[in-house]
C-alpha positions as a printed NumPy array, in Angstrom:
array([[ -9.297,  -1.676,   1.602],
       [ -8.162,  -5.446,   1.924],
       [ -9.74 ,  -8.267,   4.016],
       [ -8.203, -10.705,   6.382],
       [ -9.374, -14.131,   7.823],
       [-11.582, -14.301,  10.887],
       [ -9.2  , -14.138,  13.648],
       [ -6.103, -14.315,  11.437],
       [ -5.699, -18.068,  11.929],
       [ -5.954, -19.802,   8.731],
       [ -3.074, -20.549,   6.241],
       [ -5.389, -20.219,   3.228],
       [ -6.013, -16.3  ,   3.564],
       [ -9.834, -16.691,   2.57 ],
       [-12.72 , -15.275,   4.453],
       [-16.401, -16.5  ,   3.814],
       [-17.843, -12.878,   4.657],
       [-15.902, -11.058,   1.908],
       [-15.126, -13.97 ,  -0.611],
       [-11.461, -13.32 ,  -0.648],
       [ -8.809, -11.91 ,  -1.176],
       [ -7.884, -14.203,  -3.816],
       [ -4.487, -14.786,  -5.311],
       [ -3.46 , -11.954,  -7.337],
       [ -2.2  , -13.996, -10.356],
       [ -4.962, -16.568, -10.461],
       [ -8.348, -15.885,  -8.869],
       [ -9.117, -19.678,  -8.546],
       [ -6.226, -19.901,  -6.158],
       [ -5.945, -18.738,  -2.49 ],
       [ -3.574, -15.8  ,  -1.395],
       [ -2.411, -17.377,   1.902],
       [ -2.854, -15.877,   5.305],
       [ -3.368, -14.091,   7.39 ],
       [ -1.47 , -11.168,   6.081],
       [ -3.134, -11.919,   2.692],
       [ -4.332,  -8.44 ,   2.218],
       [ -0.893,  -6.895,   2.487],
       [  0.482,  -9.435,   0.306],
       [ -2.022,  -8.923,  -2.478],
       [ -1.875,  -5.169,  -2.298],
       [  1.888,  -5.282,  -2.823],
       [  1.704,  -8.019,  -5.684],
       [ -0.904,  -5.837,  -7.53 ],
       [  1.218,  -2.67 ,  -7.08 ],
       [ -1.325,  -0.904,  -4.929],
       [  1.682,  -0.194,  -2.481],
       [  5.613,  -1.129,  -2.825],
       [  5.535,  -2.079,   0.744],
       [  3.136,  -3.348,   3.393],
       [  3.466,  -4.452,   6.99 ],
       [  2.696,  -7.949,   8.028],
       [  2.34 ,  -9.606,  11.475],
       [  3.536, -13.132,  11.932],
       [  2.634, -15.607,  14.725],
       [  2.942, -18.965,  12.56 ],
       [  3.619, -18.136,   8.963],
       [  1.316, -14.995,   8.584],
       [  4.043, -12.97 ,   6.622],
       [  5.693, -15.884,   4.94 ],
       [  2.947, -17.818,   3.579],
       [  0.929, -14.953,   1.853],
       [  4.159, -13.503,   0.57 ],
       [  5.105, -17.008,  -0.949],
       [  1.694, -17.687,  -2.568],
       [  1.322, -14.312,  -3.81 ],
       [  4.836, -13.903,  -5.366],
       [  6.138, -11.164,  -3.296],
       [  8.948, -10.964,  -0.546],
       [  8.114, -11.466,   3.216],
       [ 10.654, -10.946,   6.086],
       [  9.43 , -12.294,   9.4  ],
       [ 12.164, -11.035,  11.501],
       [ 13.425, -12.134,  15.075],
       [ 10.969, -11.412,  17.87 ],
       [ 11.25 ,  -7.82 ,  18.973],
       [ 13.758,  -6.804,  16.089],
       [ 10.824,  -4.598,  14.962],
       [  9.085,  -3.166,  18.004],
       [  5.467,  -2.722,  18.052],
       [  2.993,  -2.022,  21.044],
       [  0.623,  -4.635,  22.188],
       [ -1.783,  -4.623,  25.067],
       [ -0.494,  -7.966,  26.095],
       [  3.111,  -8.671,  25.44 ],
       [  3.815, -11.771,  23.432],
       [  6.714, -13.6  ,  22.075],
       [  4.506, -15.172,  19.409],
       [  3.878, -12.099,  17.163],
       [  6.488, -10.408,  15.232],
       [  5.989,  -7.578,  12.541],
       [  7.781,  -7.386,   9.284],
       [  7.825,  -5.986,   5.667],
       [  6.045,  -7.49 ,   2.634],
       [  7.464,  -5.917,  -0.464],
       [  7.827,  -6.273,  -4.238],
       [ 11.441,  -7.019,  -4.139],
       [ 13.97 ,  -8.349,  -1.697],
       [ 15.719,  -4.972,  -2.087],
       [ 12.657,  -3.138,  -0.938],
       [ 12.034,  -5.501,   2.083],
       [ 15.536,  -5.058,   3.112],
       [ 15.11 ,  -1.145,   2.869],
       [ 11.789,  -1.231,   4.687],
       [ 13.34 ,  -3.594,   7.389],
       [ 16.136,  -1.233,   7.889],
       [ 13.651,   1.864,   8.438],
       [ 11.134,  -0.4  ,  10.618],
       [ 13.815,  -1.703,  12.95 ],
       [ 15.184,   0.738,  15.492],
       [ 17.148,   0.537,  18.858],
       [ 14.764,  -0.548,  21.597],
       [ 14.229,   1.702,  24.65 ],
       [ 15.624,  -0.355,  27.736],
       [ 12.119,  -0.578,  29.233],
       [ 10.384,  -1.958,  26.061],
       [  9.029,  -5.336,  26.674],
       [ 11.4  ,  -7.01 ,  24.267],
       [ 14.484,  -5.664,  25.615],
       [ 13.47 ,  -6.923,  29.085],
       [ 12.82 , -10.388,  27.628],
       [ 15.94 , -10.792,  26.069],
       [ 18.694,  -8.995,  28.142],
       [ 17.073,  -7.138,  31.002],
       [ 17.279,  -3.875,  29.033],
       [ 21.14 ,  -3.731,  28.76 ],
       [ 21.541,  -4.041,  25.073],
       [ 17.864,  -2.32 ,  24.325],
       [ 19.049,   1.079,  24.785],
       [ 20.359,   1.585,  28.204],
       [ 20.912,   0.128,  31.799],
       [ 18.224,  -2.295,  32.926],
       [ 15.468,  -0.683,  34.93 ],
       [ 16.002,  -0.357,  38.618]])
């Protein structure tokens, strides 16, 4: 079990309610946020790869501060469903090595169906997997 900052909107990765998570290499430092729990879990070897969500550095900051590799990909390259579509949030892997991050990215990314939000946003669904919706 890991923790995340309230609302996921701080670059520190610290939450007052749970007192952490702290940097995996030095507990007197922060781990970065908001995907801090994912980055710390990977850095500690709990898992080789974790998924992060990034709207302003939330994959990149905790990955850099925790000494692991984070990949914030192009919007929509790794599709995920949201109640409200957003061009601010993207998902991506956090991994112990660049090779693991590349492998996870390859597995996570897929061809978008033509009616997916991102396919419609970028090209009307033409390249997303089929003809644009009627």
